[in-house]
PDB file of C-alpha atoms and ligand atoms in Angstrom:
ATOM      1  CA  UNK A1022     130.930 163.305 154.841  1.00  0.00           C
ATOM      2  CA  UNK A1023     131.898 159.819 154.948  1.00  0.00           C
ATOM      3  CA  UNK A1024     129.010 157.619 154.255  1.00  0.00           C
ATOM      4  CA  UNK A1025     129.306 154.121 156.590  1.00  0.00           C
ATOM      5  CA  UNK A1026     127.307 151.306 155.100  1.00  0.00           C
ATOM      6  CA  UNK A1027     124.241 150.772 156.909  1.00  0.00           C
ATOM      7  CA  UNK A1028     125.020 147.812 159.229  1.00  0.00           C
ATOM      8  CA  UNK A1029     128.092 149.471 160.578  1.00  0.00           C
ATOM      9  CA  UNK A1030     125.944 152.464 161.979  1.00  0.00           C
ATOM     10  CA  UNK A1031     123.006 149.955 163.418  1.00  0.00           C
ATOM     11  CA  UNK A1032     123.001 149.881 166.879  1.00  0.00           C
ATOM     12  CA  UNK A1033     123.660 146.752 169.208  1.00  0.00           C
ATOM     13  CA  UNK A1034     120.007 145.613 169.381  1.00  0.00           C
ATOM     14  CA  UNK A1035     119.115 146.309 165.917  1.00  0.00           C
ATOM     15  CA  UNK A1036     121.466 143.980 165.392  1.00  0.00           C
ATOM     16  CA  UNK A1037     120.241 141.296 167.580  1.00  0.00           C
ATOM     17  CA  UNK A1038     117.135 141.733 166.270  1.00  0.00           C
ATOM     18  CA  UNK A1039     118.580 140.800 163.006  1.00  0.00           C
ATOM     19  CA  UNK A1040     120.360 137.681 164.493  1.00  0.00           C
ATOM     20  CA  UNK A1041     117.088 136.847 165.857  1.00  0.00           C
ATOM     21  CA  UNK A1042     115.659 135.954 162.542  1.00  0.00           C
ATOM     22  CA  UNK A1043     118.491 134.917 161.078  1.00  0.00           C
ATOM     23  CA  UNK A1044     119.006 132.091 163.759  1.00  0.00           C
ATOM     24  CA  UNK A1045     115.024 131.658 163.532  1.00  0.00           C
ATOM     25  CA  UNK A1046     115.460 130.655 159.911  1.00  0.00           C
ATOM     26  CA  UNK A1047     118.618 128.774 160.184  1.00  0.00           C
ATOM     27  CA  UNK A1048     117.445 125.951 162.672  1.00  0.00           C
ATOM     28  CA  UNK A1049     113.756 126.438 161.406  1.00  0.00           C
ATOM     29  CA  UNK A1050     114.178 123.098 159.244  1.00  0.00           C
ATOM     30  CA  UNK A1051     117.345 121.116 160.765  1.00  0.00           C
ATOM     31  CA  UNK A1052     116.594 119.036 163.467  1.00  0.00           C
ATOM     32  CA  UNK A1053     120.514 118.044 164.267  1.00  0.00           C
ATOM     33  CA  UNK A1054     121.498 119.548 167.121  1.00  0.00           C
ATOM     34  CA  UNK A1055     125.395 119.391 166.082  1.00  0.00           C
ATOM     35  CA  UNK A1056     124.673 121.358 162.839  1.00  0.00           C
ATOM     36  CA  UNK A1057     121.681 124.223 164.843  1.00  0.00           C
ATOM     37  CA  UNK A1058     124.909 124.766 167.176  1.00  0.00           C
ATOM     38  CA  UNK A1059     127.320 125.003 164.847  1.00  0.00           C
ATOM     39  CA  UNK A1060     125.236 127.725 162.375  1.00  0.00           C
ATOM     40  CA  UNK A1061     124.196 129.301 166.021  1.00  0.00           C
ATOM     41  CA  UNK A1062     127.376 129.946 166.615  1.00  0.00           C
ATOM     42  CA  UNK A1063     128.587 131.251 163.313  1.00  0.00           C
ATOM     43  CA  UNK A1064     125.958 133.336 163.052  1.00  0.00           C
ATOM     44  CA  UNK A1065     126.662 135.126 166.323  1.00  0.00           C
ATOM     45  CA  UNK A1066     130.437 135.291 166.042  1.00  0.00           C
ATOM     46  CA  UNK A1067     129.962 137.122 162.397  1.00  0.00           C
ATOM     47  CA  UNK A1068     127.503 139.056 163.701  1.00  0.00           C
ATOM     48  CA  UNK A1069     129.550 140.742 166.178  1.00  0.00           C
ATOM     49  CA  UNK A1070     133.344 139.776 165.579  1.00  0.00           C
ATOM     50  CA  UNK A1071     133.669 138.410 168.954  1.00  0.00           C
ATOM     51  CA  UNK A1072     137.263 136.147 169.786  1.00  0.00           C
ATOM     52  CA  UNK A1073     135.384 132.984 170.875  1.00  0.00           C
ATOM     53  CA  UNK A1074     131.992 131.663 170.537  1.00  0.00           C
ATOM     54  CA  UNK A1075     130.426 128.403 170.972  1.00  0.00           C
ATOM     55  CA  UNK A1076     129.040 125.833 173.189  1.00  0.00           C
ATOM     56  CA  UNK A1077     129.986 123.561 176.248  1.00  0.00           C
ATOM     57  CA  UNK A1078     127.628 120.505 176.541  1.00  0.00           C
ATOM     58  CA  UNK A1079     126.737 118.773 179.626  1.00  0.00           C
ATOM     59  CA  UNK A1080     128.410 115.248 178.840  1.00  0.00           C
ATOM     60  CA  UNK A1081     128.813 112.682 182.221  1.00  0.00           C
ATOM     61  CA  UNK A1082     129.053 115.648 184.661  1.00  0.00           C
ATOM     62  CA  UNK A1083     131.415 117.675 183.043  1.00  0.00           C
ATOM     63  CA  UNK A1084     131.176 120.335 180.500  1.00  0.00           C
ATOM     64  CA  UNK A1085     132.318 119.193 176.927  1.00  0.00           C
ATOM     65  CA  UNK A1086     133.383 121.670 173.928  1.00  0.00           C
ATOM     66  CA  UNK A1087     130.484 121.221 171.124  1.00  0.00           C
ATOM     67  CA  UNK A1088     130.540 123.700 168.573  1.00  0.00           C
ATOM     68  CA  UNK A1089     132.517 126.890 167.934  1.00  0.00           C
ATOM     69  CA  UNK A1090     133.789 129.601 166.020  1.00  0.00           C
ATOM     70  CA  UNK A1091     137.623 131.130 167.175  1.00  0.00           C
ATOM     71  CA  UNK A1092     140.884 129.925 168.602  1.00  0.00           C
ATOM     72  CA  UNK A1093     141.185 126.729 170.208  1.00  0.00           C
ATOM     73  CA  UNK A1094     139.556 126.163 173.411  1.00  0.00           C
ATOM     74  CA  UNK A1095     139.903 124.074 176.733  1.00  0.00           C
ATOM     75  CA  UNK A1096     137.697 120.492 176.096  1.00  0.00           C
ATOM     76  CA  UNK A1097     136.643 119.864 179.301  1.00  0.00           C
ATOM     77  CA  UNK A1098     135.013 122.233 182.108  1.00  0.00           C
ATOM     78  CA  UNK A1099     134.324 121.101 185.635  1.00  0.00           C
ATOM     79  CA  UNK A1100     130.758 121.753 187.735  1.00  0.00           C
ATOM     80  CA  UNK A1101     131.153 124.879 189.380  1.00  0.00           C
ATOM     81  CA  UNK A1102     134.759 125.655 187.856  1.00  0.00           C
ATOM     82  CA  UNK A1103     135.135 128.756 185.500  1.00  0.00           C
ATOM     83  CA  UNK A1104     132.699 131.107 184.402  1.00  0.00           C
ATOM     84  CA  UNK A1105     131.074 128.352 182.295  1.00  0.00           C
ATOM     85  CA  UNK A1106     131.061 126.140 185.176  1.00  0.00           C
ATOM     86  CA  UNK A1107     129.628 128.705 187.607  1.00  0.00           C
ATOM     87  CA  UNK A1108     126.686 129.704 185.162  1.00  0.00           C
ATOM     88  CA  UNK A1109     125.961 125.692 185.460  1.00  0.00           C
ATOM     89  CA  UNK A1110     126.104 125.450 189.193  1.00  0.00           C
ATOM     90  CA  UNK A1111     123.700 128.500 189.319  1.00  0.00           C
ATOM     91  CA  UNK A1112     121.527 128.035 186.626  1.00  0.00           C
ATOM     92  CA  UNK A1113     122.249 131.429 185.764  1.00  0.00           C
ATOM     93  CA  UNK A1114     123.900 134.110 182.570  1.00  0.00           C
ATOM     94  CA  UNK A1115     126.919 135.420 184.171  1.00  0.00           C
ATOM     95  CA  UNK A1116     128.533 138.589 182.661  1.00  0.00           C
ATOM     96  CA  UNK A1117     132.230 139.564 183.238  1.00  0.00           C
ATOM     97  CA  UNK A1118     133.265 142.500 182.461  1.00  0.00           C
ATOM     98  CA  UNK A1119     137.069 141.564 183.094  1.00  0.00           C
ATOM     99  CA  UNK A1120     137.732 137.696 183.453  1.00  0.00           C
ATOM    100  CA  UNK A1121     141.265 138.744 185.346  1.00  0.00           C
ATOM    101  CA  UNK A1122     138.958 139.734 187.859  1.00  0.00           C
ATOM    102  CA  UNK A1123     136.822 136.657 188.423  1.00  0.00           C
ATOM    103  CA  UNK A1124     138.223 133.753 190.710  1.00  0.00           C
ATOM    104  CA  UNK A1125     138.616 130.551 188.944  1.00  0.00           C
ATOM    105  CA  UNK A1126     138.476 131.604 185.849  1.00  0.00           C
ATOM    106  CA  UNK A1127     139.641 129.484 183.351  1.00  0.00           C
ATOM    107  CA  UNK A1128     141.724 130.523 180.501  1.00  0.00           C
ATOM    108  CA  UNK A1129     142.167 129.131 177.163  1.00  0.00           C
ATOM    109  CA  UNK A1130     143.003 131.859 175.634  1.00  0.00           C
ATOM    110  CA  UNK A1131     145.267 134.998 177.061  1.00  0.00           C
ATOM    111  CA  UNK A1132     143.351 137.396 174.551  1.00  0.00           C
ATOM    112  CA  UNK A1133     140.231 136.724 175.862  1.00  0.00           C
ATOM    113  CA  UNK A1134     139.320 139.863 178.549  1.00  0.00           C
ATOM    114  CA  UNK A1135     135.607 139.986 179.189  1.00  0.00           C
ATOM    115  CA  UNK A1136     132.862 136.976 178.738  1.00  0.00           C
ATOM    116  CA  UNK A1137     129.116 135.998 178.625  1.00  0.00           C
ATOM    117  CA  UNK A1138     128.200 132.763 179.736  1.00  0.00           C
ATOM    118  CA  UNK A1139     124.137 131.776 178.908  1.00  0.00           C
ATOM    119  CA  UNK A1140     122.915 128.404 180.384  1.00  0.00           C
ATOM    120  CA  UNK A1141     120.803 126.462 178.227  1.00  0.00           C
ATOM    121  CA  UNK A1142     117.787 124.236 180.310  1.00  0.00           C
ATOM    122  CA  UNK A1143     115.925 121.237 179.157  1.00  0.00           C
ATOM    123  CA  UNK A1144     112.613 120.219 181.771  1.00  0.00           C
ATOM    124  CA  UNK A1145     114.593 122.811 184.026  1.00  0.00           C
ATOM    125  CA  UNK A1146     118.259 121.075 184.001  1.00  0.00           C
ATOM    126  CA  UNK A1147     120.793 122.843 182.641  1.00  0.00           C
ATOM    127  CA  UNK A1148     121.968 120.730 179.385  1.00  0.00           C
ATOM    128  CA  UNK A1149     124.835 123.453 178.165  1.00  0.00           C
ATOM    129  CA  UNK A1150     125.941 126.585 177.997  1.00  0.00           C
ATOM    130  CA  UNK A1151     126.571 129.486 175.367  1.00  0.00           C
ATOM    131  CA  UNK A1152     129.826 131.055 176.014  1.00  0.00           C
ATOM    132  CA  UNK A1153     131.247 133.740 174.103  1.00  0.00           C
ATOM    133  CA  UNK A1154     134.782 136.080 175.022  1.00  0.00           C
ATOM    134  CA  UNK A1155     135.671 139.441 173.698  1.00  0.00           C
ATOM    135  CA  UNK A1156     139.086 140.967 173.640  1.00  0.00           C
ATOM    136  CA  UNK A1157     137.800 144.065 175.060  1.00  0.00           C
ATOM    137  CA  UNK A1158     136.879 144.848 178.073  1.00  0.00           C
ATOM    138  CA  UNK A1159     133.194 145.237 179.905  1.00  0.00           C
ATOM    139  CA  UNK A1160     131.939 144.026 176.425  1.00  0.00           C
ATOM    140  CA  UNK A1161     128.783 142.379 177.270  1.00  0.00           C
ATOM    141  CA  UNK A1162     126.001 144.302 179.110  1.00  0.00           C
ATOM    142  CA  UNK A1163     122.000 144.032 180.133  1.00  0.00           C
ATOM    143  CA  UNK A1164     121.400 143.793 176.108  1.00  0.00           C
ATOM    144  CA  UNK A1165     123.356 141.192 174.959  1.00  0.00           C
ATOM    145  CA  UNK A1166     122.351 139.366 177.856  1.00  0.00           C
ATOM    146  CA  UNK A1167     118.107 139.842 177.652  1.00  0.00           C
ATOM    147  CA  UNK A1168     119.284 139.618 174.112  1.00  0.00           C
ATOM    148  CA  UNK A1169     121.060 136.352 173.954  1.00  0.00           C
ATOM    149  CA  UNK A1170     119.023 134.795 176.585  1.00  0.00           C
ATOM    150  CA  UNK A1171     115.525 134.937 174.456  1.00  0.00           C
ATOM    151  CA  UNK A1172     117.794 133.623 171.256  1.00  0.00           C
ATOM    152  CA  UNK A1173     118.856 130.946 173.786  1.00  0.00           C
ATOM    153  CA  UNK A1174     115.118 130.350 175.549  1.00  0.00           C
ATOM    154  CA  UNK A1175     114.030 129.936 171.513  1.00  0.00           C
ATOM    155  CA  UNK A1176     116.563 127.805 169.721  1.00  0.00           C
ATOM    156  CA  UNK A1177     116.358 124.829 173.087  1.00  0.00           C
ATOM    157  CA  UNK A1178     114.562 122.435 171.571  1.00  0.00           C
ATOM    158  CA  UNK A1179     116.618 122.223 168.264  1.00  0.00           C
ATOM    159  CA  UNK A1180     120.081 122.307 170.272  1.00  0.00           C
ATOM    160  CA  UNK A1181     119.502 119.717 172.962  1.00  0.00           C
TER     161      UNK A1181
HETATM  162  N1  LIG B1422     136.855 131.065 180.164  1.00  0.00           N
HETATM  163  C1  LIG B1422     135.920 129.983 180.306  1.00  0.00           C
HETATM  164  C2  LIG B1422     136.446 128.725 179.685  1.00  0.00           C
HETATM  165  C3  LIG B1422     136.019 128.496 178.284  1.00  0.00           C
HETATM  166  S1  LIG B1422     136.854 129.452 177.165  1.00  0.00           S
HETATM  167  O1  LIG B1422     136.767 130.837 177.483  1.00  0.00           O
HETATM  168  C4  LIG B1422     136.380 129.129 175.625  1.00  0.00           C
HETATM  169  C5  LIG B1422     135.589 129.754 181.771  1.00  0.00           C
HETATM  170  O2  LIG B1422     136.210 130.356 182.654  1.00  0.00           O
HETATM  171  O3  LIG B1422     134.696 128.970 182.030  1.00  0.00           O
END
């Protein structure tokens, strides 16, 4: 029987539990926001070999590439444009489970087939958002977004 190391069996939350702490630790001492966002993003893109991860900030009215991990990626997003700009209009985590499918969608990459967008709020605004694309299809479901969402709700106040 072939014997898979450990983390290759774990399943999807286990895993997020994992990056839970792990993020926890990383930002527990940094108070740059630059440098939280840039390990944040590492950490989640090694985590799960995604093809993009990183942040949009809200700069003048327009979302503004901060940190990332992948190919890259478009610098500026509209309000309401996109699947990063839609999650900022409605203050909400959209999931797509094929970006082809969703109008507007922006691409920066042609790879890129399925996406999770997280807003990130300060005193209820919406400062940024956590976007991350997979080269599958349907990749992100109810787990990585409860999952992401509480990473997200925790990290806040050391990434804005
Ligand atoms: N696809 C995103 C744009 C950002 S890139 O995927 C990194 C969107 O539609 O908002």
């Amino acid at each position: 029987m072939l014997l898979l190391p450990l983390y290759f069996t774990m399943k999807k939350i286990e895993k997020y539990e994992l990056l839970f702490e792990q993020i926890k630790a990383l930002i527990n001492k940094e108070s740059d926001i630059i440098a939280n966002m840039s390990n944040i993003a590492a950490a989640i893109h090694e985590t799960f070999g995604f093809w993009w991860t990183g942040f949009y900030r809200v700069v003048d009215n327009e979302l503004v590439l901060g940190p990332f991990q992948g190919p890259v990626a478009c610098t500026r997003i509209a309000y309401g444009k996109g699947v990063c700009g839609t999650s900022w209009e409605e203050g909400k985590t959209i999931v797509v489970e094929n970006v082809h499918e969703f109008p507007g969608h922006i691409v920066c990459s042609s790879a890129s087939k399925s996406e999770i967008v997280v807003p990130i709020f300060k005193e209820n605004k919406v400062v940024g958002v956590l976007d991350i694309d997979s080269e599958n299809l349907a990749t992100f479901d109810n787990i990585d977004k409860e999952c992401l969402e509480k990473i997200i709700e925790v990290v806040q106040p050391s990434i804005s």
